[in-house]
Amino acid sequence: MAVKGWEKNSRGRPAKKRAGMTSMAEEDRISKLPDAVITHILSFLPTDEASQTCILSKRWKLIWHFVPILSFSDADYLSPLDLYQFVDDCLEHRKRGMYYMVGSVITSFKLEMNYCYQASKAYVVDKWLAFAVQNKVKEINLRLNSSPLDNYHYWLSETVFIARDLTILQLEGLDLGTNSSIKLPALKTLSLNSCYFDDDGLGDGLFKILLGCPSLEKLLIHSCLNLCSAGDQLRLRSSSLKFIKIDNFENVVPIRVEAINLESLELSGFIFENSSLSACKAIRNLTLTFYEDKGIEDGSSLDHIISNLPLLENLTLKDCYKLKLEHCEYIKISNQLLKSFNLKNEDAKYESYDHGMNVIIESAPKLESFCYEGNINFSIAMESSNLLNGKFVIHDHREKNYDSNWFNSMMIFLLNLNCPWNIVTLHVYSDKDLMLSENLKRLYRSPLLKWKHLRVITDCKPKTESDLKDALMWISPSLETLSINEKIIL
């Protein structure tokens, strides 16, 4: 193999350097770096690649022993046995090396098995984790997805539940038995993805885990089975948690969060009737995603939750179009410190919904910005002394014929935006969405709106900006500034 910077001649000997090429010593800049910098670079590589650097030279022979991150994946292994053998050999080398290499530590252990995990090898994984915990590892990341033919999921070793130095624990595809005592005094972040609990369900199991994590600040849960038994309430209690994100699509239940220091909360797929966040007085950021037609029977339950968060500044409601309010036709929002309100129907890009959405914003004196994403079956009413910055992203996946029905709906949509705005951003698919027919112009009188500052964004480039400008000036003749796709028109 030719050395970089040189070429071999016909006899296999190094040929002369080409003009302008540096010497081998000058080319090998990495070897001139301090060991600490090299180990930092190697820490971004999978361990099997980092260990291969030992063949480069005598100096490189032991450097990989000082890489603090051990990362293993079955992505490049054809046989499960190859991966098991490599991890065993690697950990044995590190174990021997740590006896006589001062400064060789392990801070992170990552293991990803998308198809290699075998139930019969669970004791081997236990051994690997025990090695990591004994060496005071601070981060463990396990992703063990069993074969479709194997219904057995890896049962997390009890050794991990008493890892006193652990600060980050990320688990995917594991069975979390919580019969043993849990003592994770230093844990700051816990992430559970597609995990399973015992017969007690995640509600009880998670409650036990939180009791054993007095320093936990960040909790993430996604698609875990047995989240809660039907008809029960998921209860979370922690005085240390600052951030919670839970995606619950398996069993939609009410939730009760008791976290006095919680600042950010993101919930998906919960019933908000009988839910409570009343103990979370420190929440500043709240995101709620609704699931199918469940969540609210009376809009007052949502208003009650929001209005009783005294420090709330940023509110995001997603996929509200999935709600079917039985006792009212609107969602009411009120909060004394609320600054930003986002209403995003992201799935509306792919799904059709015909029922309208009505939002009333009242008693929100600090509100500065409002963002809506969805179709044009929307109306808003505001009671605010502030001039708001508004952004409206219009989605409609149905075929548009731009007939009288479409333009009539667009006119009504625009009329329903007749609120006190500072700057309005209007994002539509095409300039045709705003080219109102002459018949409708005679039916509706100009001006429709009294906007002063407007930004228009179109997915398709307008054929003529002048025609679009004329249409917008008819809608709101009082425009003082106008930009189309970031181009200043006025």
Short mmCIF file of C-alpha atoms in Angstrom, two decimals:
data_model
loop_
_atom_site.label_atom_id
_atom_site.label_comp_id
_atom_site.label_asym_id
_atom_site.label_seq_id
_atom_site.Cartn_x
_atom_site.Cartn_y
_atom_site.Cartn_z
CA MET A 1 0.00 0.00 0.00
CA ALA A 2 1.47 3.34 -1.03
CA VAL A 3 2.16 5.86 1.66
CA LYS A 4 0.00 8.96 1.32
CA GLY A 5 1.95 11.64 -0.53
CA TRP A 6 4.04 9.14 -2.53
CA GLU A 7 3.49 6.92 -5.52
CA LYS A 8 5.16 3.63 -6.43
CA ASN A 9 7.14 3.24 -9.62
CA SER A 10 7.07 0.14 -11.82
CA ARG A 11 9.55 -1.65 -9.49
CA GLY A 12 7.38 -1.05 -6.43
CA ARG A 13 9.74 1.52 -4.93
CA PRO A 14 8.66 4.95 -3.82
CA ALA A 15 8.80 7.37 -6.71
CA LYS A 16 9.87 10.96 -6.39
CA LYS A 17 7.36 13.39 -5.03
CA ARG A 18 5.35 15.37 -7.47
CA ALA A 19 5.93 19.10 -7.55
CA GLY A 20 4.15 20.84 -4.68
CA MET A 21 3.59 17.67 -2.65
CA THR A 22 4.65 17.72 0.98
CA SER A 23 6.84 15.13 2.65
CA MET A 24 5.33 12.24 4.55
CA ALA A 25 6.30 13.82 7.85
CA GLU A 26 4.60 17.07 6.87
CA GLU A 27 1.54 15.20 5.59
CA ASP A 28 1.02 13.20 8.79
CA ARG A 29 -0.27 16.10 10.84
CA ILE A 30 -2.54 13.99 13.03
CA SER A 31 0.37 12.13 14.65
CA LYS A 32 1.81 15.48 15.71
CA LEU A 33 -1.25 16.23 17.79
CA PRO A 34 -1.21 15.67 21.57
CA ASP A 35 -2.54 12.34 22.78
CA ALA A 36 -5.51 14.04 24.44
CA VAL A 37 -6.60 15.56 21.13
CA ILE A 38 -6.20 12.27 19.26
CA THR A 39 -8.26 10.34 21.81
CA HIS A 40 -10.95 13.02 21.57
CA ILE A 41 -11.06 12.55 17.78
CA LEU A 42 -11.18 8.76 18.13
CA SER A 43 -14.07 9.03 20.58
CA PHE A 44 -16.33 9.96 17.65
CA LEU A 45 -15.62 6.63 15.92
CA PRO A 46 -17.16 3.23 16.65
CA THR A 47 -14.82 1.30 18.92
CA ASP A 48 -14.01 -1.32 16.27
CA GLU A 49 -12.67 1.43 13.99
CA ALA A 50 -10.84 3.25 16.79
CA SER A 51 -9.10 0.03 17.86
CA GLN A 52 -7.77 -0.56 14.34
CA THR A 53 -5.51 2.48 14.69
CA CYS A 54 -3.21 0.37 16.90
CA ILE A 55 -1.50 -0.99 13.75
CA LEU A 56 -0.35 2.43 12.52
CA SER A 57 2.80 2.70 14.63
CA LYS A 58 4.24 2.01 18.07
CA ARG A 59 2.91 5.31 19.31
CA TRP A 60 -0.63 4.48 18.15
CA LYS A 61 -0.56 0.96 19.59
CA LEU A 62 -2.04 1.94 22.95
CA ILE A 63 -3.75 5.27 22.23
CA TRP A 64 -7.15 3.67 21.67
CA HIS A 65 -7.00 2.36 25.25
CA PHE A 66 -7.45 5.95 26.41
CA VAL A 67 -10.60 6.64 24.39
CA PRO A 68 -13.25 7.22 27.09
CA ILE A 69 -16.20 6.20 24.90
CA LEU A 70 -16.93 2.56 24.05
CA SER A 71 -19.40 2.30 21.17
CA PHE A 72 -20.53 -0.99 19.61
CA SER A 73 -23.05 -1.63 16.84
CA ASP A 74 -24.07 -4.66 14.81
CA ALA A 75 -24.49 -2.54 11.68
CA ASP A 76 -21.28 -3.89 10.10
CA TYR A 77 -21.38 -7.48 11.38
CA LEU A 78 -22.76 -10.33 9.29
CA SER A 79 -22.72 -12.78 12.19
CA PRO A 80 -23.96 -12.11 15.74
CA LEU A 81 -21.11 -14.24 17.04
CA ASP A 82 -18.58 -11.85 15.50
CA LEU A 83 -19.98 -8.92 17.42
CA TYR A 84 -20.15 -10.82 20.71
CA GLN A 85 -16.58 -11.99 20.25
CA PHE A 86 -15.29 -8.53 19.40
CA VAL A 87 -16.96 -6.86 22.40
CA ASP A 88 -15.62 -9.56 24.71
CA ASP A 89 -12.07 -9.17 23.36
CA CYS A 90 -12.25 -5.39 23.44
CA LEU A 91 -13.41 -5.20 27.05
CA GLU A 92 -10.78 -7.73 28.09
CA HIS A 93 -8.05 -5.58 26.50
CA ARG A 94 -9.40 -2.47 28.22
CA LYS A 95 -9.61 -4.29 31.54
CA ARG A 96 -5.97 -5.38 31.37
CA GLY A 97 -4.81 -2.01 30.14
CA MET A 98 -6.53 -0.07 32.90
CA TYR A 99 -4.34 -1.80 35.50
CA TYR A 100 -1.15 -0.16 34.29
CA MET A 101 -2.28 2.80 32.13
CA VAL A 102 -2.78 5.88 34.28
CA GLY A 103 -5.58 8.03 32.91
CA SER A 104 -7.44 5.27 31.07
CA VAL A 105 -11.10 5.72 32.01
CA ILE A 106 -14.49 4.87 30.51
CA THR A 107 -17.16 7.55 30.62
CA SER A 108 -19.66 6.22 28.09
CA PHE A 109 -20.84 2.74 27.04
CA LYS A 110 -23.03 2.44 23.95
CA LEU A 111 -24.42 -0.82 22.57
CA GLU A 112 -26.75 -1.04 19.56
CA MET A 113 -28.16 -4.37 18.40
CA ASN A 114 -30.83 -4.07 15.75
CA TYR A 115 -30.81 -7.76 14.85
CA CYS A 116 -27.94 -9.45 16.72
CA TYR A 117 -29.40 -9.67 20.23
CA GLN A 118 -30.00 -13.23 21.39
CA ALA A 119 -31.93 -14.13 24.52
CA SER A 120 -29.45 -16.90 25.28
CA LYS A 121 -26.69 -14.29 25.49
CA ALA A 122 -28.39 -12.08 28.11
CA TYR A 123 -25.78 -13.06 30.71
CA VAL A 124 -23.06 -11.77 28.37
CA VAL A 125 -24.70 -8.35 28.12
CA ASP A 126 -25.03 -8.39 31.92
CA LYS A 127 -21.28 -8.94 32.14
CA TRP A 128 -20.54 -6.04 29.78
CA LEU A 129 -22.76 -3.68 31.75
CA ALA A 130 -21.20 -4.79 35.04
CA PHE A 131 -17.77 -3.93 33.61
CA ALA A 132 -19.00 -0.46 32.63
CA VAL A 133 -20.63 0.21 36.01
CA GLN A 134 -17.58 -1.03 37.93
CA ASN A 135 -15.49 1.50 36.01
CA LYS A 136 -17.83 4.33 37.06
CA VAL A 137 -19.28 4.95 33.62
CA LYS A 138 -21.39 8.11 33.41
CA GLU A 139 -23.46 7.34 30.31
CA ILE A 140 -25.12 4.11 29.20
CA ASN A 141 -26.96 3.88 25.88
CA LEU A 142 -28.58 0.51 25.12
CA ARG A 143 -30.60 -0.30 22.03
CA LEU A 144 -31.47 -3.99 21.95
CA ASN A 145 -34.20 -4.91 19.49
CA SER A 146 -35.05 -8.59 19.57
CA SER A 147 -35.63 -10.69 16.48
CA PRO A 148 -39.30 -10.89 15.33
CA LEU A 149 -39.08 -14.63 16.05
CA ASP A 150 -37.89 -14.00 19.59
CA ASN A 151 -40.48 -12.48 21.95
CA TYR A 152 -37.97 -12.23 24.77
CA HIS A 153 -36.66 -8.73 25.48
CA TYR A 154 -33.51 -8.09 27.41
CA TRP A 155 -34.29 -7.61 31.11
CA LEU A 156 -32.14 -4.73 32.30
CA SER A 157 -29.48 -5.86 34.72
CA GLU A 158 -30.00 -4.87 38.36
CA THR A 159 -26.40 -3.65 38.32
CA VAL A 160 -27.47 -0.66 36.22
CA PHE A 161 -30.19 0.32 38.70
CA ILE A 162 -27.56 0.92 41.39
CA ALA A 163 -24.94 2.67 39.26
CA ARG A 164 -24.08 5.54 41.58
CA ASP A 165 -21.99 7.46 39.01
CA LEU A 166 -24.45 7.21 36.11
CA THR A 167 -25.73 10.59 34.81
CA ILE A 168 -27.33 9.61 31.46
CA LEU A 169 -29.36 6.45 30.80
CA GLN A 170 -30.89 5.84 27.35
CA LEU A 171 -32.78 2.60 26.76
CA GLU A 172 -34.63 1.18 23.74
CA GLY A 173 -36.39 -2.16 23.30
CA LEU A 174 -35.69 -3.39 26.86
CA ASP A 175 -37.82 -4.98 29.55
CA LEU A 176 -37.50 -2.95 32.73
CA GLY A 177 -38.17 -5.06 35.77
CA THR A 178 -38.49 -2.85 38.83
CA ASN A 179 -38.66 -5.43 41.60
CA SER A 180 -35.19 -4.52 42.79
CA SER A 181 -34.29 -1.35 44.63
CA ILE A 182 -33.32 1.62 42.47
CA LYS A 183 -30.52 3.93 43.55
CA LEU A 184 -29.32 6.29 40.84
CA PRO A 185 -28.32 9.36 42.86
CA ALA A 186 -26.41 11.12 40.04
CA LEU A 187 -28.79 10.41 37.12
CA LYS A 188 -29.72 13.60 35.22
CA THR A 189 -31.28 12.28 31.99
CA LEU A 190 -33.51 9.22 31.47
CA SER A 191 -34.77 8.24 28.00
CA LEU A 192 -37.08 5.25 27.45
CA ASN A 193 -38.03 4.26 23.89
CA SER A 194 -40.24 1.24 23.10
CA CYS A 195 -39.52 -0.29 26.50
CA TYR A 196 -41.62 -2.80 28.41
CA PHE A 197 -42.49 -3.05 32.08
CA ASP A 198 -43.64 -5.91 34.23
CA ASP A 199 -47.27 -6.61 35.10
CA ASP A 200 -47.42 -3.57 37.36
CA GLY A 201 -47.35 -1.38 34.24
CA LEU A 202 -45.23 1.61 33.47
CA GLY A 203 -47.25 3.83 35.80
CA ASP A 204 -46.03 1.99 38.91
CA GLY A 205 -42.66 1.07 37.45
CA LEU A 206 -41.91 4.64 36.43
CA PHE A 207 -43.05 5.88 39.83
CA LYS A 208 -40.46 3.58 41.47
CA ILE A 209 -37.72 4.75 39.13
CA LEU A 210 -38.41 8.42 39.86
CA LEU A 211 -38.23 7.74 43.59
CA GLY A 212 -34.74 6.32 43.10
CA CYS A 213 -33.51 9.26 40.97
CA PRO A 214 -33.41 12.31 43.27
CA SER A 215 -31.29 14.36 40.81
CA LEU A 216 -33.20 13.58 37.60
CA GLU A 217 -33.76 16.68 35.45
CA LYS A 218 -34.78 15.36 32.02
CA LEU A 219 -37.28 12.56 31.29
CA LEU A 220 -38.16 11.33 27.79
CA ILE A 221 -40.62 8.50 27.10
CA HIS A 222 -41.66 7.34 23.63
CA SER A 223 -43.95 4.48 22.58
CA CYS A 224 -43.60 2.45 25.77
CA LEU A 225 -46.09 -0.37 26.28
CA ASN A 226 -48.17 -0.72 29.44
CA LEU A 227 -47.99 3.02 29.95
CA CYS A 228 -50.98 2.73 32.22
CA SER A 229 -53.90 0.38 32.72
CA ALA A 230 -57.14 1.40 31.04
CA GLY A 231 -59.07 3.87 33.18
CA ASP A 232 -56.07 4.67 35.39
CA GLN A 233 -54.18 7.91 35.69
CA LEU A 234 -50.47 8.19 34.93
CA ARG A 235 -48.85 9.92 37.87
CA LEU A 236 -45.41 11.51 37.82
CA ARG A 237 -43.86 12.94 40.97
CA SER A 238 -40.41 14.52 41.19
CA SER A 239 -39.00 17.63 42.82
CA SER A 240 -35.93 17.69 40.54
CA LEU A 241 -37.39 17.30 37.03
CA LYS A 242 -37.09 20.33 34.75
CA PHE A 243 -37.99 18.81 31.36
CA ILE A 244 -40.52 16.08 30.50
CA LYS A 245 -41.48 14.77 27.06
CA ILE A 246 -43.91 11.85 26.78
CA ASP A 247 -45.43 10.40 23.59
CA ASN A 248 -48.25 8.08 24.58
CA PHE A 249 -50.12 6.34 21.77
CA GLU A 250 -50.77 2.92 23.24
CA ASN A 251 -53.38 3.71 25.88
CA VAL A 252 -54.78 7.22 26.09
CA VAL A 253 -55.22 8.10 29.78
CA PRO A 254 -55.32 11.19 32.02
CA ILE A 255 -52.04 12.38 33.51
CA ARG A 256 -51.12 13.98 36.80
CA VAL A 257 -47.74 15.69 37.02
CA GLU A 258 -46.38 16.79 40.38
CA ALA A 259 -43.05 18.47 39.64
CA ILE A 260 -42.57 21.80 41.38
CA ASN A 261 -39.41 22.72 39.43
CA LEU A 262 -40.63 21.62 35.98
CA GLU A 263 -39.95 24.27 33.31
CA SER A 264 -40.80 22.49 30.02
CA LEU A 265 -43.49 19.88 29.39
CA GLU A 266 -44.39 18.12 26.11
CA LEU A 267 -47.30 15.66 26.13
CA SER A 268 -48.78 13.64 23.26
CA GLY A 269 -51.87 11.45 23.35
CA PHE A 270 -53.40 12.13 26.77
CA ILE A 271 -56.93 12.73 27.96
CA PHE A 272 -57.02 16.18 29.48
CA GLU A 273 -60.25 15.56 31.31
CA ASN A 274 -59.25 14.64 34.90
CA SER A 275 -55.63 15.56 34.14
CA SER A 276 -53.79 17.94 36.42
CA LEU A 277 -50.70 20.13 36.18
CA SER A 278 -51.69 22.29 39.13
CA ALA A 279 -48.54 21.41 41.09
CA CYS A 280 -46.29 22.53 38.19
CA LYS A 281 -46.22 26.24 38.94
CA ALA A 282 -42.80 26.77 37.31
CA ILE A 283 -43.76 25.66 33.76
CA ARG A 284 -42.69 28.19 31.12
CA ASN A 285 -42.97 26.04 27.98
CA LEU A 286 -45.93 23.74 27.30
CA THR A 287 -46.60 21.62 24.19
CA LEU A 288 -49.73 19.47 23.90
CA THR A 289 -50.36 17.13 20.96
CA PHE A 290 -53.85 15.71 20.56
CA TYR A 291 -54.59 12.17 19.48
CA GLU A 292 -57.57 11.17 17.33
CA ASP A 293 -60.88 12.40 18.80
CA LYS A 294 -59.85 11.93 22.42
CA GLY A 295 -58.66 14.53 24.86
CA ILE A 296 -61.36 17.13 25.40
CA GLU A 297 -65.10 17.03 25.77
CA ASP A 298 -65.37 20.54 27.13
CA GLY A 299 -62.87 23.18 26.07
CA SER A 300 -62.95 24.64 29.57
CA SER A 301 -60.78 21.75 30.83
CA LEU A 302 -57.92 22.86 28.56
CA ASP A 303 -58.44 26.49 29.49
CA HIS A 304 -58.36 25.52 33.16
CA ILE A 305 -55.00 23.76 32.76
CA ILE A 306 -53.44 26.66 30.84
CA SER A 307 -54.80 29.50 32.92
CA ASN A 308 -53.46 27.91 36.12
CA LEU A 309 -49.82 27.95 35.01
CA PRO A 310 -48.72 31.35 36.37
CA LEU A 311 -45.30 31.49 34.64
CA LEU A 312 -46.31 30.06 31.25
CA GLU A 313 -44.67 31.98 28.36
CA ASN A 314 -44.73 29.65 25.35
CA LEU A 315 -47.72 27.47 24.43
CA THR A 316 -47.95 25.06 21.48
CA LEU A 317 -51.04 23.01 20.62
CA LYS A 318 -50.60 20.40 17.87
CA ASP A 319 -53.19 18.55 15.79
CA CYS A 320 -56.17 20.21 17.43
CA TYR A 321 -58.22 19.42 14.32
CA LYS A 322 -58.45 15.84 15.64
CA LEU A 323 -60.57 17.04 18.52
CA LYS A 324 -64.34 16.88 18.34
CA LEU A 325 -65.58 19.21 21.06
CA GLU A 326 -68.96 17.99 22.23
CA HIS A 327 -70.06 20.83 24.45
CA CYS A 328 -68.50 23.85 22.74
CA GLU A 329 -67.25 24.95 19.34
CA TYR A 330 -64.10 26.78 20.33
CA ILE A 331 -60.88 26.58 22.29
CA LYS A 332 -60.34 29.43 24.73
CA ILE A 333 -56.87 30.48 25.82
CA SER A 334 -56.12 32.82 28.71
CA ASN A 335 -52.92 33.38 30.65
CA GLN A 336 -51.44 36.52 32.15
CA LEU A 337 -47.79 35.97 31.14
CA LEU A 338 -48.24 34.12 27.84
CA LYS A 339 -45.95 35.58 25.14
CA SER A 340 -46.08 33.05 22.30
CA PHE A 341 -48.97 30.84 21.12
CA ASN A 342 -48.51 28.27 18.33
CA LEU A 343 -51.39 26.28 16.86
CA LYS A 344 -49.97 23.63 14.53
CA ASN A 345 -51.96 21.06 12.61
CA GLU A 346 -48.90 19.43 11.05
CA ASP A 347 -50.66 16.23 9.99
CA ALA A 348 -53.14 18.33 8.02
CA LYS A 349 -50.65 18.27 5.16
CA TYR A 350 -51.65 14.66 4.57
CA GLU A 351 -55.14 14.38 6.05
CA SER A 352 -58.43 16.04 5.21
CA TYR A 353 -60.61 17.67 7.83
CA ASP A 354 -63.67 19.75 7.13
CA HIS A 355 -64.78 20.95 10.54
CA GLY A 356 -63.70 24.44 11.47
CA MET A 357 -61.48 25.50 14.32
CA ASN A 358 -62.36 28.51 16.44
CA VAL A 359 -59.92 30.01 18.91
CA ILE A 360 -60.60 32.76 21.40
CA ILE A 361 -57.63 34.42 23.06
CA GLU A 362 -58.61 36.50 26.04
CA SER A 363 -56.83 37.84 29.11
CA ALA A 364 -53.41 37.47 27.54
CA PRO A 365 -51.95 40.99 27.99
CA LYS A 366 -48.32 39.91 27.37
CA LEU A 367 -48.96 38.00 24.13
CA GLU A 368 -46.51 39.01 21.39
CA SER A 369 -46.75 36.35 18.66
CA PHE A 370 -49.27 33.90 17.25
CA CYS A 371 -48.63 31.16 14.69
CA TYR A 372 -51.25 29.02 12.95
CA GLU A 373 -50.59 26.06 10.64
CA GLY A 374 -53.51 24.23 9.03
CA ASN A 375 -56.36 24.69 6.57
CA ILE A 376 -58.57 27.72 6.02
CA ASN A 377 -61.46 26.50 8.17
CA PHE A 378 -60.20 28.66 10.99
CA SER A 379 -61.21 31.76 12.86
CA ILE A 380 -59.61 33.67 15.69
CA ALA A 381 -60.82 36.30 18.14
CA MET A 382 -58.41 38.20 20.35
CA GLU A 383 -58.65 40.51 23.30
CA SER A 384 -55.20 42.02 23.41
CA SER A 385 -53.86 45.54 23.72
CA ASN A 386 -50.64 44.50 21.98
CA LEU A 387 -49.95 44.53 18.26
CA LEU A 388 -49.08 40.91 17.58
CA ASN A 389 -46.74 39.32 15.08
CA GLY A 390 -48.75 36.65 13.28
CA LYS A 391 -47.74 33.80 10.98
CA PHE A 392 -50.23 31.70 9.01
CA VAL A 393 -49.14 28.61 7.08
CA ILE A 394 -51.99 27.29 4.94
CA HIS A 395 -52.19 23.59 4.04
CA ASP A 396 -54.86 21.98 1.91
CA HIS A 397 -53.95 18.63 0.40
CA ARG A 398 -57.12 18.39 -1.66
CA GLU A 399 -57.06 19.24 -5.34
CA LYS A 400 -57.75 22.93 -5.71
CA ASN A 401 -59.90 24.00 -8.62
CA TYR A 402 -59.78 27.62 -7.51
CA ASP A 403 -63.52 27.83 -8.00
CA SER A 404 -65.94 30.17 -6.25
CA ASN A 405 -66.15 27.87 -3.21
CA TRP A 406 -62.40 28.00 -2.69
CA PHE A 407 -62.15 31.77 -2.98
CA ASN A 408 -65.21 32.30 -0.82
CA SER A 409 -63.57 30.18 1.90
CA MET A 410 -60.37 32.16 1.51
CA MET A 411 -62.27 35.44 1.89
CA ILE A 412 -63.91 34.20 5.07
CA PHE A 413 -60.55 33.00 6.37
CA LEU A 414 -59.00 36.42 5.80
CA LEU A 415 -61.94 38.19 7.40
CA ASN A 416 -61.49 35.98 10.45
CA LEU A 417 -57.96 37.37 10.82
CA ASN A 418 -59.23 40.89 11.39
CA CYS A 419 -57.25 41.35 14.60
CA PRO A 420 -54.66 43.89 15.79
CA TRP A 421 -51.49 42.72 14.00
CA ASN A 422 -48.05 44.27 13.81
CA ILE A 423 -46.42 42.09 11.12
CA VAL A 424 -48.33 39.30 9.38
CA THR A 425 -46.57 36.45 7.52
CA LEU A 426 -48.81 34.55 5.12
CA HIS A 427 -47.43 31.27 3.70
CA VAL A 428 -49.47 29.68 0.88
CA TYR A 429 -48.84 27.11 -1.81
CA SER A 430 -49.30 29.39 -4.80
CA ASP A 431 -50.06 33.02 -5.60
CA LYS A 432 -53.31 31.68 -7.10
CA ASP A 433 -54.54 31.12 -3.54
CA LEU A 434 -54.82 34.89 -3.15
CA MET A 435 -56.02 35.90 -6.62
CA LEU A 436 -59.62 36.60 -5.71
CA SER A 437 -62.19 36.47 -8.50
CA GLU A 438 -63.83 39.65 -9.73
CA ASN A 439 -67.27 38.35 -8.80
CA LEU A 440 -66.22 37.92 -5.19
CA LYS A 441 -64.63 41.35 -5.18
CA ARG A 442 -68.01 42.78 -6.07
CA LEU A 443 -69.62 40.70 -3.35
CA TYR A 444 -67.08 41.66 -0.70
CA ARG A 445 -66.00 45.24 -0.30
CA SER A 446 -62.44 46.42 -0.03
CA PRO A 447 -60.74 46.69 2.33
CA LEU A 448 -61.13 43.30 3.94
CA LEU A 449 -58.32 44.01 6.37
CA LYS A 450 -56.34 46.88 7.81
CA TRP A 451 -52.94 45.26 7.84
CA LYS A 452 -49.91 47.56 7.83
CA HIS A 453 -47.03 45.13 7.34
CA LEU A 454 -47.27 41.91 5.32
CA ARG A 455 -44.83 39.19 4.29
CA VAL A 456 -45.99 36.63 1.72
CA ILE A 457 -44.27 33.30 1.09
CA THR A 458 -45.31 30.96 -1.73
CA ASP A 459 -44.10 27.43 -2.38
CA CYS A 460 -44.45 28.03 -6.10
CA LYS A 461 -42.82 31.09 -7.58
CA PRO A 462 -45.44 33.64 -8.69
CA LYS A 463 -45.72 34.18 -12.42
CA THR A 464 -46.13 37.92 -12.01
CA GLU A 465 -45.41 39.69 -8.75
CA SER A 466 -47.33 42.76 -9.92
CA ASP A 467 -50.62 40.82 -10.12
CA LEU A 468 -50.06 39.38 -6.66
CA LYS A 469 -49.26 42.84 -5.34
CA ASP A 470 -52.50 44.23 -6.81
CA ALA A 471 -54.49 41.40 -5.19
CA LEU A 472 -52.90 42.03 -1.80
CA MET A 473 -53.45 45.78 -2.06
CA TRP A 474 -57.13 45.13 -2.75
CA ILE A 475 -57.32 42.94 0.36
CA SER A 476 -55.57 45.55 2.50
CA PRO A 477 -55.01 48.94 0.82
CA SER A 478 -53.43 50.35 3.98
CA LEU A 479 -50.28 48.24 3.56
CA GLU A 480 -47.15 50.22 4.32
CA THR A 481 -44.62 47.42 3.81
CA LEU A 482 -44.94 44.32 1.63
CA SER A 483 -42.46 41.58 0.76
CA ILE A 484 -43.00 38.57 -1.49
CA ASN A 485 -40.62 35.64 -0.96
CA GLU A 486 -38.21 37.92 0.89
CA LYS A 487 -38.24 40.49 -1.95
CA ILE A 488 -39.30 43.92 -0.75
CA ILE A 489 -42.17 45.22 -2.87
CA LEU A 490 -43.22 48.18 -0.72
#
